[in-house]
mmCIF file of C-alpha atoms in Angstrom:
data_model
loop_
_atom_site.group_PDB
_atom_site.id
_atom_site.type_symbol
_atom_site.label_atom_id
_atom_site.label_comp_id
_atom_site.label_asym_id
_atom_site.label_seq_id
_atom_site.Cartn_x
_atom_site.Cartn_y
_atom_site.Cartn_z
ATOM 1 C CA UNK L 1 86.825 110.162 101.091
ATOM 2 C CA UNK L 2 89.359 109.924 98.228
ATOM 3 C CA UNK L 3 91.592 112.622 99.757
ATOM 4 C CA UNK L 4 91.926 110.528 102.910
ATOM 5 C CA UNK L 5 93.983 108.018 100.906
ATOM 6 C CA UNK L 6 96.791 110.595 100.790
ATOM 7 C CA UNK L 7 96.670 111.472 104.486
ATOM 8 C CA UNK L 8 100.081 112.002 106.030
ATOM 9 C CA UNK L 9 98.883 110.332 109.200
ATOM 10 C CA UNK L 10 97.861 107.248 107.237
ATOM 11 C CA UNK L 11 101.253 107.166 105.541
ATOM 12 C CA UNK L 12 103.006 107.540 108.880
ATOM 13 C CA UNK L 13 101.108 104.535 110.240
ATOM 14 C CA UNK L 14 102.048 102.482 107.166
ATOM 15 C CA UNK L 15 105.713 103.413 107.435
ATOM 16 C CA UNK L 16 105.855 102.563 111.122
ATOM 17 C CA UNK L 17 104.131 99.240 110.485
ATOM 18 C CA UNK L 18 106.497 98.332 107.626
ATOM 19 C CA UNK L 19 109.741 99.425 109.295
ATOM 20 C CA UNK L 20 109.158 99.120 113.025
ATOM 21 C CA UNK L 21 110.670 102.613 113.337
ATOM 22 C CA UNK L 22 109.171 105.923 114.382
ATOM 23 C CA UNK L 23 108.079 108.094 111.463
ATOM 24 C CA UNK L 24 108.128 111.867 111.937
ATOM 25 C CA UNK L 25 105.501 113.696 109.883
ATOM 26 C CA UNK L 26 106.617 117.229 108.991
ATOM 27 C CA UNK L 27 104.759 119.696 106.787
ATOM 28 C CA UNK L 28 106.707 121.030 103.810
ATOM 29 C CA UNK L 29 106.496 124.612 105.095
ATOM 30 C CA UNK L 30 107.748 123.796 108.598
ATOM 31 C CA UNK L 31 111.290 122.655 107.847
ATOM 32 C CA UNK L 32 114.281 123.579 105.739
ATOM 33 C CA UNK L 33 115.879 120.774 103.811
ATOM 34 C CA UNK L 34 119.243 120.650 105.551
ATOM 35 C CA UNK L 35 117.541 120.299 108.938
ATOM 36 C CA UNK L 36 116.702 116.720 107.908
ATOM 37 C CA UNK L 37 120.295 115.738 107.116
ATOM 38 C CA UNK L 38 121.004 114.104 110.476
ATOM 39 C CA UNK L 39 122.414 110.682 111.449
ATOM 40 C CA UNK L 40 119.215 109.662 113.235
ATOM 41 C CA UNK L 41 117.193 110.135 110.034
ATOM 42 C CA UNK L 42 117.301 106.790 108.209
ATOM 43 C CA UNK L 43 115.097 107.619 105.198
ATOM 44 C CA UNK L 44 113.230 110.618 103.786
ATOM 45 C CA UNK L 45 109.876 110.339 102.009
ATOM 46 C CA UNK L 46 108.595 113.348 100.065
ATOM 47 C CA UNK L 47 104.863 113.043 99.484
ATOM 48 C CA UNK L 48 102.673 114.608 96.838
ATOM 49 C CA UNK L 49 101.316 118.109 97.315
ATOM 50 C CA UNK L 50 97.759 119.344 96.991
ATOM 51 C CA UNK L 51 98.845 122.773 95.746
ATOM 52 C CA UNK L 52 101.878 124.511 94.336
ATOM 53 C CA UNK L 53 104.351 126.271 96.562
ATOM 54 C CA UNK L 54 106.628 129.152 95.677
ATOM 55 C CA UNK L 55 109.922 128.563 93.912
ATOM 56 C CA UNK L 56 111.708 129.908 97.013
ATOM 57 C CA UNK L 57 110.049 127.270 99.214
ATOM 58 C CA UNK L 58 111.010 124.522 96.782
ATOM 59 C CA UNK L 59 114.586 125.733 96.579
ATOM 60 C CA UNK L 60 115.031 125.309 100.336
ATOM 61 C CA UNK L 61 115.151 121.550 99.674
ATOM 62 C CA UNK L 62 117.358 121.436 96.594
ATOM 63 C CA UNK L 63 120.680 121.219 98.441
ATOM 64 C CA UNK L 64 119.426 118.373 100.627
ATOM 65 C CA UNK L 65 118.077 116.477 97.619
ATOM 66 C CA UNK L 66 121.282 116.952 95.635
ATOM 67 C CA UNK L 67 123.778 116.124 98.395
ATOM 68 C CA UNK L 68 122.383 113.980 101.208
ATOM 69 C CA UNK L 69 123.371 110.319 101.468
ATOM 70 C CA UNK L 70 120.178 109.497 103.368
ATOM 71 C CA UNK L 71 117.922 107.150 101.338
ATOM 72 C CA UNK L 72 115.115 109.192 99.793
ATOM 73 C CA UNK L 73 112.006 108.642 97.701
ATOM 74 C CA UNK L 74 109.490 111.129 96.338
ATOM 75 C CA UNK L 75 105.905 110.430 95.261
ATOM 76 C CA UNK L 76 104.090 112.459 92.559
ATOM 77 C CA UNK L 77 104.850 116.096 93.443
ATOM 78 C CA UNK L 78 107.698 114.770 95.579
ATOM 79 C CA UNK L 79 109.320 113.236 92.506
ATOM 80 C CA UNK L 80 108.755 116.473 90.615
ATOM 81 C CA UNK L 81 110.553 118.352 93.401
ATOM 82 C CA UNK L 82 113.492 115.934 93.067
ATOM 83 C CA UNK L 83 113.510 116.498 89.317
ATOM 84 C CA UNK L 84 113.525 120.278 89.735
ATOM 85 C CA UNK L 85 116.461 120.023 92.143
ATOM 86 C CA UNK L 86 118.412 118.398 89.302
ATOM 87 C CA UNK L 87 117.287 120.852 86.628
ATOM 88 C CA UNK L 88 114.254 119.129 85.119
ATOM 89 C CA UNK L 89 111.105 121.031 84.193
ATOM 90 C CA UNK L 90 107.586 120.003 85.205
ATOM 91 C CA UNK L 91 104.955 120.471 82.502
ATOM 92 C CA UNK L 92 101.251 119.698 82.046
ATOM 93 C CA UNK L 93 100.090 116.501 80.460
ATOM 94 C CA UNK L 94 98.306 117.032 77.138
ATOM 95 C CA UNK L 95 94.971 118.810 76.775
ATOM 96 C CA UNK L 96 91.790 116.765 76.736
ATOM 97 C CA UNK L 97 90.563 115.823 73.294
ATOM 98 C CA UNK L 98 87.036 116.865 72.198
ATOM 99 C CA UNK L 99 84.538 114.615 73.966
ATOM 100 C CA UNK L 100 87.185 112.973 76.160
ATOM 101 C CA UNK L 101 85.963 112.379 79.704
ATOM 102 C CA UNK L 102 87.639 114.241 82.547
ATOM 103 C CA UNK L 103 87.977 111.984 85.640
ATOM 104 C CA UNK L 104 88.194 115.014 87.959
ATOM 105 C CA UNK L 105 86.887 118.239 86.329
ATOM 106 C CA UNK L 106 87.600 120.305 89.475
ATOM 107 C CA UNK L 107 91.340 119.594 89.244
ATOM 108 C CA UNK L 108 93.023 121.495 86.393
ATOM 109 C CA UNK L 109 90.001 121.420 84.056
ATOM 110 C CA UNK L 110 90.831 120.866 80.419
ATOM 111 C CA UNK L 111 93.977 118.844 81.082
ATOM 112 C CA UNK L 112 94.307 115.109 80.573
ATOM 113 C CA UNK L 113 94.850 113.287 83.863
ATOM 114 C CA UNK L 114 96.031 109.862 84.888
ATOM 115 C CA UNK L 115 93.565 109.088 87.662
ATOM 116 C CA UNK L 116 92.856 105.918 89.615
ATOM 117 C CA UNK L 117 94.593 102.531 89.739
ATOM 118 C CA UNK L 118 96.267 102.214 86.339
ATOM 119 C CA UNK L 119 98.888 99.993 84.672
ATOM 120 C CA UNK L 120 102.488 101.177 84.506
ATOM 121 C CA UNK L 121 105.145 99.382 82.464
ATOM 122 C CA UNK L 122 108.575 98.737 83.938
ATOM 123 C CA UNK L 123 111.228 99.994 81.514
ATOM 124 C CA UNK L 124 114.246 98.718 83.437
ATOM 125 C CA UNK L 125 114.324 96.036 86.108
ATOM 126 C CA UNK L 126 115.643 97.153 89.487
ATOM 127 C CA UNK L 127 115.532 95.869 93.096
ATOM 128 C CA UNK L 128 112.765 98.430 93.582
ATOM 129 C CA UNK L 129 110.530 96.085 91.549
ATOM 130 C CA UNK L 130 111.512 92.806 93.212
ATOM 131 C CA UNK L 131 108.550 90.437 93.390
ATOM 132 C CA UNK L 132 106.530 92.405 90.820
ATOM 133 C CA UNK L 133 105.566 91.705 87.182
ATOM 134 C CA UNK L 134 106.754 93.803 84.242
ATOM 135 C CA UNK L 135 103.463 95.727 84.350
ATOM 136 C CA UNK L 136 102.308 96.967 87.739
ATOM 137 C CA UNK L 137 99.015 98.557 88.765
ATOM 138 C CA UNK L 138 99.421 101.613 90.981
ATOM 139 C CA UNK L 139 97.494 104.707 92.052
ATOM 140 C CA UNK L 140 97.772 107.710 89.754
ATOM 141 C CA UNK L 141 96.540 111.197 90.571
ATOM 142 C CA UNK L 142 98.191 113.856 88.415
ATOM 143 C CA UNK L 143 97.858 116.271 85.518
ATOM 144 C CA UNK L 144 101.554 117.227 85.338
ATOM 145 C CA UNK L 145 104.734 115.348 84.576
ATOM 146 C CA UNK L 146 108.499 115.660 84.603
ATOM 147 C CA UNK L 147 109.501 116.770 81.097
ATOM 148 C CA UNK L 148 112.678 114.692 81.002
ATOM 149 C CA UNK L 149 114.846 112.411 83.109
ATOM 150 C CA UNK L 150 117.745 114.383 84.627
ATOM 151 C CA UNK L 151 121.182 113.150 83.446
ATOM 152 C CA UNK L 152 122.003 111.813 86.925
ATOM 153 C CA UNK L 153 119.011 109.450 86.814
ATOM 154 C CA UNK L 154 117.806 106.320 85.051
ATOM 155 C CA UNK L 155 114.252 105.861 83.753
ATOM 156 C CA UNK L 156 112.599 102.876 85.438
ATOM 157 C CA UNK L 157 108.923 102.957 84.376
ATOM 158 C CA UNK L 158 106.551 104.657 81.932
ATOM 159 C CA UNK L 159 102.997 104.857 80.618
ATOM 160 C CA UNK L 160 101.840 105.841 77.144
ATOM 161 C CA UNK L 161 100.727 109.284 78.371
ATOM 162 C CA UNK L 162 103.514 109.951 80.895
ATOM 163 C CA UNK L 163 106.994 108.726 80.052
ATOM 164 C CA UNK L 164 108.641 109.543 83.396
ATOM 165 C CA UNK L 165 106.749 107.372 85.875
ATOM 166 C CA UNK L 166 109.686 106.176 87.995
ATOM 167 C CA UNK L 167 113.349 107.184 88.207
ATOM 168 C CA UNK L 168 116.445 106.206 90.161
ATOM 169 C CA UNK L 169 119.662 108.112 90.792
ATOM 170 C CA UNK L 170 122.669 106.412 89.191
ATOM 171 C CA UNK L 171 124.848 106.534 92.317
ATOM 172 C CA UNK L 172 122.574 106.985 95.338
ATOM 173 C CA UNK L 173 119.533 105.427 96.945
ATOM 174 C CA UNK L 174 117.280 108.164 95.562
ATOM 175 C CA UNK L 175 114.019 107.243 93.817
ATOM 176 C CA UNK L 176 111.002 109.053 92.481
ATOM 177 C CA UNK L 177 107.595 107.844 91.332
ATOM 178 C CA UNK L 178 104.965 109.880 89.522
ATOM 179 C CA UNK L 179 102.391 107.457 90.908
ATOM 180 C CA UNK L 180 101.489 106.960 94.572
ATOM 181 C CA UNK L 181 102.840 103.656 95.976
ATOM 182 C CA UNK L 182 101.742 104.776 99.431
ATOM 183 C CA UNK L 183 98.107 104.401 98.293
ATOM 184 C CA UNK L 184 97.388 100.694 97.961
ATOM 185 C CA UNK L 185 94.855 98.141 99.125
ATOM 186 C CA UNK L 186 94.211 94.401 99.043
ATOM 187 C CA UNK L 187 92.973 94.571 95.455
ATOM 188 C CA UNK L 188 95.957 96.708 94.361
ATOM 189 C CA UNK L 189 98.959 95.592 96.458
ATOM 190 C CA UNK L 190 101.841 96.571 94.172
ATOM 191 C CA UNK L 191 102.430 99.933 95.852
ATOM 192 C CA UNK L 192 102.936 98.223 99.187
ATOM 193 C CA UNK L 193 105.531 95.916 97.644
ATOM 194 C CA UNK L 194 107.403 98.916 96.266
ATOM 195 C CA UNK L 195 107.501 100.550 99.690
ATOM 196 C CA UNK L 196 108.749 97.351 101.324
ATOM 197 C CA UNK L 197 111.462 97.048 98.665
ATOM 198 C CA UNK L 198 112.588 100.643 99.216
ATOM 199 C CA UNK L 199 112.740 100.214 102.983
ATOM 200 C CA UNK L 200 114.650 96.947 102.606
ATOM 201 C CA UNK L 201 117.245 98.661 100.408
ATOM 202 C CA UNK L 202 117.452 101.455 102.992
ATOM 203 C CA UNK L 203 118.265 98.927 105.716
ATOM 204 C CA UNK L 204 114.878 99.297 107.384
#
């Protein structure tokens, strides 16, 4: 099933295979952000979310995102959470044009979506993209986007329909991707390379 690609258990297995370290899987509603700011935590991954949570639940993580020195990366909704912590808005992609096909009519009908393995252009080279071409192919699954890059961040990658596809904090090991690097396969390996690069930079 397509949803199985985003399974937390599958991601945990990938992380443990790539790093050789134990990966703790915690649901967003079961922890407050500052509880993760501990010496034994070597990296934090914020996954996408299948539904919206309240502003109060999101805000529980803002202080952690803004202040921790632990390496962190957010995917899709995880990147949007990082953006909100630094004052960015999240807005819908454009509306579908008359006659334009909807790749998933059950998910936010009427909105344009980036859906499937699609090309993303690198706007600025970074160690995050080591070993990759200037155009990567990664898994997209979204109808919303970050409206702007927060001042503390640098834009790393874009598509024609979604400018903010990847960002990096100017001073910390803090990344975000609108796409899903955790979803990759033999035919689309670029996401796996991105994860390995992030873990290497994090000392894992």
